[in-house]
Amino acid sequence: MTLHARSMWLRSRQFRYFIKKLGCKRNQTLHFTLVHDTMARVPVQPTSHSKKRAMTLHKKMKLMEYRLPRIKLLTYANKPIPLLLRNKDGYAVFMTINYREKARGDFQKVRAHFIDVDLNKISEWFHSIEEAEQRMKELQADPVEKILSVTLTPTKQGRYRLLALRSRRRVQQLKRRFLIKHRKHLRTSLIVETKNGYHIYWAIRNGSLGRFVSIQKALVRKFNSDPSITDLGRVMRVPGFYHRKNPASPYLVRVKRWGRKRPFTQAELIKRLALTL
């Protein structure tokens, strides 16, 4: 087996086993969203020959091809879209984690609880421009944070948002520290490593849809993760595909740890992580 063939085999396995770990069933429809990584923040022209900003795709799990180069997802008009080719074109691959049969239908099952730990950004809010500018100067002068860029954006509410981006080296340091700090609570979780941090999952059995949001919010508080990751319809990056926001430096999203075999109940997860709802 050549190096390329082995790499593709490993990526295919990660993709398939990730879906299996979430408890997806053969007769269920899986829903995916492809978003051009260069357009994730601002509406610039994509580098792909396809000019669509995003695509919503689906496929029955039992019809899903095993190897990534062969996977073709379907549009609502049942037009096949080659997944790996679109990823090479610059499209990030996201999946709707929880289960609903139709893309706009009601959710029927909680497959997992999950968080997004983004260690690349420092996002803060201020009531005055003076406070925001002072904080910006502090960050730029901080030799530990190694800030690459800082922007200040006024809002319609009269506040100011500061967004700072850390260096790759600093992000790697923070990744290691995060795993060490939370090693006790992450031993049994599924950990997907992304370019800027981690997506962490706890597969769930017999979960209550009504408790989903409150548990998600408790996880955000516990791990200081992205506060927007609380809704049932949240999509997350899929392992086995590249993050291409910087075309010169693509990053393969991959599973770092598979976690335990048996899914959690929500009550068990709350107790295991000592969550406060």
Tab-separated table of C-alpha atoms in Angstrom:
chain	number	residue	atom	x	y	z
A	1	MET	CA	0.000	0.000	0.000
A	2	THR	CA	1.419	3.384	-0.994
A	3	LEU	CA	1.655	6.251	1.482
A	4	HIS	CA	-1.183	8.082	-0.282
A	5	ALA	CA	-3.389	4.987	-0.319
A	6	ARG	CA	-2.772	4.360	3.378
A	7	SER	CA	-3.541	7.987	4.211
A	8	MET	CA	-6.811	7.793	2.278
A	9	TRP	CA	-7.707	4.500	3.977
A	10	LEU	CA	-7.135	6.035	7.422
A	11	ARG	CA	-9.186	9.116	6.537
A	12	SER	CA	-12.023	6.937	5.237
A	13	ARG	CA	-11.955	4.858	8.408
A	14	GLN	CA	-12.074	7.954	10.621
A	15	PHE	CA	-15.074	9.302	8.741
A	16	ARG	CA	-17.005	6.015	8.883
A	17	TYR	CA	-16.173	5.159	12.476
A	18	PHE	CA	-17.004	8.680	13.652
A	19	ILE	CA	-20.499	8.302	12.204
A	20	LYS	CA	-20.822	4.881	13.814
A	21	LYS	CA	-19.694	6.215	17.216
A	22	LEU	CA	-22.501	8.774	17.099
A	23	GLY	CA	-24.984	5.923	16.904
A	24	CYS	CA	-26.175	6.611	13.358
A	25	LYS	CA	-28.330	3.767	12.030
A	26	ARG	CA	-28.184	2.265	8.546
A	27	ASN	CA	-31.706	3.350	7.620
A	28	GLN	CA	-31.249	6.946	8.807
A	29	THR	CA	-30.585	9.901	6.532
A	30	LEU	CA	-27.434	11.859	7.352
A	31	HIS	CA	-27.357	15.593	6.680
A	32	PHE	CA	-24.269	17.558	5.709
A	33	THR	CA	-23.455	21.191	5.029
A	34	LEU	CA	-20.534	22.217	2.845
A	35	VAL	CA	-19.305	25.768	3.412
A	36	HIS	CA	-16.464	27.332	1.486
A	37	ASP	CA	-13.785	27.947	4.109
A	38	THR	CA	-12.686	31.249	2.568
A	39	MET	CA	-16.281	32.453	2.913
A	40	ALA	CA	-16.885	31.340	6.471
A	41	ARG	CA	-16.397	34.852	7.851
A	42	VAL	CA	-16.740	37.293	4.977
A	43	PRO	CA	-18.523	36.949	1.621
A	44	VAL	CA	-15.470	36.929	-0.637
A	45	GLN	CA	-15.234	35.167	-3.971
A	46	PRO	CA	-14.328	31.489	-3.440
A	47	THR	CA	-11.364	29.958	-5.201
A	48	SER	CA	-13.442	26.996	-6.357
A	49	HIS	CA	-14.967	26.835	-9.801
A	50	SER	CA	-18.258	26.453	-7.966
A	51	LYS	CA	-19.500	29.834	-6.773
A	52	LYS	CA	-21.967	28.552	-4.187
A	53	ARG	CA	-21.232	29.738	-0.676
A	54	ALA	CA	-22.787	26.669	0.913
A	55	MET	CA	-24.445	23.404	-0.056
A	56	THR	CA	-26.916	21.342	1.965
A	57	LEU	CA	-26.560	17.647	1.171
A	58	HIS	CA	-27.827	14.302	2.421
A	59	LYS	CA	-27.590	10.533	2.039
A	60	LYS	CA	-28.883	7.379	3.683
A	61	MET	CA	-26.171	5.815	5.789
A	62	LYS	CA	-26.712	2.401	4.195
A	63	LEU	CA	-26.007	3.937	0.776
A	64	MET	CA	-22.851	5.753	1.876
A	65	GLU	CA	-19.756	4.628	0.000
A	66	TYR	CA	-16.943	3.380	2.215
A	67	ARG	CA	-13.930	5.142	0.675
A	68	LEU	CA	-13.784	8.940	0.645
A	69	PRO	CA	-12.901	9.294	-3.067
A	70	ARG	CA	-16.122	7.464	-3.948
A	71	ILE	CA	-18.540	9.276	-1.637
A	72	LYS	CA	-21.162	11.323	-3.435
A	73	LEU	CA	-23.756	13.154	-1.379
A	74	LEU	CA	-27.061	14.309	-2.819
A	75	THR	CA	-28.669	17.702	-3.237
A	76	TYR	CA	-32.424	18.099	-2.740
A	77	ALA	CA	-32.738	17.565	-6.494
A	78	ASN	CA	-30.776	14.308	-6.016
A	79	LYS	CA	-27.789	15.620	-7.937
A	80	PRO	CA	-24.640	13.761	-6.793
A	81	ILE	CA	-21.853	15.906	-5.332
A	82	PRO	CA	-18.374	14.319	-4.952
A	83	LEU	CA	-17.455	15.046	-1.342
A	84	LEU	CA	-13.678	14.715	-1.493
A	85	LEU	CA	-13.437	16.848	-4.626
A	86	ARG	CA	-15.450	19.628	-3.008
A	87	ASN	CA	-13.191	19.499	0.047
A	88	LYS	CA	-10.169	19.870	-2.253
A	89	ASP	CA	-11.925	22.857	-3.841
A	90	GLY	CA	-11.982	24.559	-0.442
A	91	TYR	CA	-15.298	23.461	1.046
A	92	ALA	CA	-15.356	22.481	4.717
A	93	VAL	CA	-17.467	19.417	5.518
A	94	PHE	CA	-19.946	19.772	8.383
A	95	MET	CA	-22.514	17.279	9.647
A	96	THR	CA	-25.733	17.720	11.613
A	97	ILE	CA	-24.919	15.741	14.748
A	98	ASN	CA	-28.392	15.070	16.124
A	99	TYR	CA	-30.936	13.055	14.175
A	100	ARG	CA	-33.831	14.215	12.098
A	101	GLU	CA	-34.919	12.402	8.965
A	102	LYS	CA	-35.690	15.534	6.952
A	103	ALA	CA	-33.372	18.521	6.807
A	104	ARG	CA	-36.078	20.893	8.042
A	105	GLY	CA	-38.054	18.406	10.089
A	106	ASP	CA	-38.290	18.021	13.837
A	107	PHE	CA	-35.409	16.421	15.677
A	108	GLN	CA	-36.099	12.867	16.749
A	109	LYS	CA	-33.009	11.837	18.683
A	110	VAL	CA	-30.062	13.217	20.637
A	111	ARG	CA	-27.024	11.420	19.280
A	112	ALA	CA	-24.448	13.252	21.362
A	113	HIS	CA	-23.604	16.199	23.546
A	114	PHE	CA	-20.598	18.139	22.286
A	115	ILE	CA	-18.498	21.284	22.615
A	116	ASP	CA	-16.257	23.378	20.363
A	117	VAL	CA	-13.037	24.498	22.051
A	118	ASP	CA	-11.575	27.281	19.892
A	119	LEU	CA	-8.172	28.328	21.242
A	120	ASN	CA	-7.255	30.605	18.355
A	121	LYS	CA	-9.529	33.515	19.235
A	122	ILE	CA	-9.794	35.997	22.057
A	123	SER	CA	-13.235	37.596	21.852
A	124	GLU	CA	-14.165	40.327	24.321
A	125	TRP	CA	-16.793	43.073	24.557
A	126	PHE	CA	-16.428	46.644	25.840
A	127	HIS	CA	-18.757	49.559	26.529
A	128	SER	CA	-16.295	52.249	25.429
A	129	ILE	CA	-13.746	52.611	22.651
A	130	GLU	CA	-11.146	53.701	25.214
A	131	GLU	CA	-11.455	50.417	27.137
A	132	ALA	CA	-11.293	48.419	23.925
A	133	GLU	CA	-8.206	50.240	22.647
A	134	GLN	CA	-6.446	49.833	25.996
A	135	ARG	CA	-7.108	46.100	25.946
A	136	MET	CA	-5.891	45.909	22.353
A	137	LYS	CA	-2.577	47.520	23.317
A	138	GLU	CA	-2.182	45.099	26.233
A	139	LEU	CA	-2.680	42.083	23.994
A	140	GLN	CA	-0.319	43.362	21.313
A	141	ALA	CA	2.382	43.921	23.939
A	142	ASP	CA	1.875	40.533	25.615
A	143	PRO	CA	4.825	38.254	24.695
A	144	VAL	CA	2.988	35.166	25.938
A	145	GLU	CA	-0.150	35.460	23.821
A	146	LYS	CA	1.766	36.032	20.555
A	147	ILE	CA	-1.122	37.866	18.895
A	148	LEU	CA	-1.131	37.908	15.091
A	149	SER	CA	-3.958	40.400	14.590
A	150	VAL	CA	-6.532	42.396	16.549
A	151	THR	CA	-9.700	44.032	15.246
A	152	LEU	CA	-12.240	46.299	16.930
A	153	THR	CA	-15.795	46.337	15.628
A	154	PRO	CA	-18.554	48.700	16.842
A	155	THR	CA	-22.021	47.190	17.235
A	156	LYS	CA	-25.473	48.675	16.754
A	157	GLN	CA	-25.954	48.457	20.516
A	158	GLY	CA	-23.086	50.898	21.093
A	159	ARG	CA	-20.602	48.297	22.314
A	160	TYR	CA	-17.239	47.293	20.864
A	161	ARG	CA	-16.121	43.781	20.053
A	162	LEU	CA	-12.433	42.942	20.223
A	163	LEU	CA	-11.299	39.909	18.239
A	164	ALA	CA	-7.674	38.797	18.514
A	165	LEU	CA	-6.087	35.842	16.734
A	166	ARG	CA	-3.244	33.885	18.306
A	167	SER	CA	-0.212	32.419	16.548
A	168	ARG	CA	-0.127	28.744	15.566
A	169	ARG	CA	2.600	28.090	18.123
A	170	ARG	CA	0.512	29.602	20.906
A	171	VAL	CA	-2.538	27.575	19.855
A	172	GLN	CA	-0.492	24.368	20.046
A	173	GLN	CA	0.643	25.282	23.560
A	174	LEU	CA	-2.932	25.928	24.653
A	175	LYS	CA	-4.106	22.661	23.106
A	176	ARG	CA	-1.674	20.700	25.255
A	177	ARG	CA	-2.606	22.655	28.376
A	178	PHE	CA	-6.316	22.125	27.786
A	179	LEU	CA	-5.967	18.337	27.602
A	180	ILE	CA	-3.792	18.270	30.719
A	181	LYS	CA	-6.134	20.533	32.670
A	182	HIS	CA	-9.243	18.497	31.812
A	183	ARG	CA	-7.707	15.022	31.509
A	184	LYS	CA	-9.864	13.640	34.330
A	185	HIS	CA	-13.112	14.575	32.592
A	186	LEU	CA	-11.998	13.811	29.034
A	187	ARG	CA	-10.762	10.245	29.495
A	188	THR	CA	-14.005	8.743	28.201
A	189	SER	CA	-14.872	11.367	25.566
A	190	LEU	CA	-14.448	11.316	21.798
A	191	ILE	CA	-11.961	14.054	20.869
A	192	VAL	CA	-11.651	15.473	17.360
A	193	GLU	CA	-8.653	17.735	16.827
A	194	THR	CA	-9.229	20.769	14.621
A	195	LYS	CA	-6.820	23.435	13.462
A	196	ASN	CA	-7.749	25.784	16.299
A	197	GLY	CA	-8.658	23.402	19.099
A	198	TYR	CA	-10.945	20.459	19.737
A	199	HIS	CA	-14.472	19.250	19.129
A	200	ILE	CA	-15.364	16.984	22.039
A	201	TYR	CA	-18.275	14.530	22.032
A	202	TRP	CA	-20.121	12.339	24.496
A	203	ALA	CA	-22.336	9.869	22.617
A	204	ILE	CA	-25.780	9.596	24.215
A	205	ARG	CA	-28.373	6.820	24.445
A	206	ASN	CA	-32.040	7.377	25.264
A	207	GLY	CA	-31.482	11.118	25.513
A	208	SER	CA	-34.209	13.677	26.160
A	209	LEU	CA	-34.557	16.368	23.494
A	210	GLY	CA	-35.923	18.693	26.174
A	211	ARG	CA	-32.757	18.477	28.280
A	212	PHE	CA	-30.343	18.987	25.393
A	213	VAL	CA	-29.925	22.773	25.575
A	214	SER	CA	-29.513	22.945	29.362
A	215	ILE	CA	-26.815	20.259	29.299
A	216	GLN	CA	-25.053	21.976	26.387
A	217	LYS	CA	-24.972	25.243	28.326
A	218	ALA	CA	-23.583	23.430	31.365
A	219	LEU	CA	-20.813	21.946	29.197
A	220	VAL	CA	-19.969	25.419	27.867
A	221	ARG	CA	-19.566	26.687	31.428
A	222	LYS	CA	-17.562	23.630	32.472
A	223	PHE	CA	-15.005	23.830	29.670
A	224	ASN	CA	-15.230	27.536	28.725
A	225	SER	CA	-16.057	26.496	25.168
A	226	ASP	CA	-17.900	28.251	22.338
A	227	PRO	CA	-21.183	29.555	23.854
A	228	SER	CA	-23.037	29.277	20.535
A	229	ILE	CA	-22.859	25.463	20.508
A	230	THR	CA	-26.125	24.830	22.332
A	231	ASP	CA	-28.859	24.157	19.747
A	232	LEU	CA	-30.104	20.792	18.493
A	233	GLY	CA	-29.421	21.703	14.865
A	234	ARG	CA	-25.744	22.523	15.316
A	235	VAL	CA	-23.389	21.258	12.613
A	236	MET	CA	-19.771	20.296	13.332
A	237	ARG	CA	-16.685	19.589	11.230
A	238	VAL	CA	-16.263	15.973	10.170
A	239	PRO	CA	-12.940	14.133	10.686
A	240	GLY	CA	-11.140	12.918	7.588
A	241	PHE	CA	-11.452	16.219	5.709
A	242	TYR	CA	-9.264	19.300	5.476
A	243	HIS	CA	-9.755	22.696	7.092
A	244	ARG	CA	-8.810	25.128	4.303
A	245	LYS	CA	-9.377	28.652	5.607
A	246	ASN	CA	-5.700	29.183	4.830
A	247	PRO	CA	-5.219	27.468	1.437
A	248	ALA	CA	-1.446	27.589	1.896
A	249	SER	CA	-1.691	25.614	5.139
A	250	PRO	CA	-4.520	23.026	5.040
A	251	TYR	CA	-5.164	21.120	8.259
A	252	LEU	CA	-6.591	17.602	8.407
A	253	VAL	CA	-9.392	17.350	10.979
A	254	ARG	CA	-8.873	14.025	12.754
A	255	VAL	CA	-9.934	11.956	15.731
A	256	LYS	CA	-7.413	12.138	18.542
A	257	ARG	CA	-9.263	9.823	20.932
A	258	TRP	CA	-12.271	7.569	20.336
A	259	GLY	CA	-13.568	7.509	23.910
A	260	ARG	CA	-15.417	4.686	25.575
A	261	LYS	CA	-17.501	2.147	23.676
A	262	ARG	CA	-20.782	2.470	25.572
A	263	PRO	CA	-22.774	5.709	25.116
A	264	PHE	CA	-23.700	7.780	28.158
A	265	THR	CA	-27.144	8.465	29.494
A	266	GLN	CA	-27.684	12.159	30.129
A	267	ALA	CA	-27.937	11.541	33.877
A	268	GLU	CA	-24.663	9.626	33.802
A	269	LEU	CA	-22.938	12.416	31.874
A	270	ILE	CA	-24.141	15.062	34.327
A	271	LYS	CA	-22.808	13.021	37.234
A	272	ARG	CA	-19.553	12.041	35.491
A	273	LEU	CA	-18.646	15.647	34.671
A	274	ALA	CA	-20.230	17.190	37.786
A	275	LEU	CA	-22.284	19.523	35.609
A	276	THR	CA	-24.395	22.277	37.132
A	277	LEU	CA	-27.601	22.813	35.154
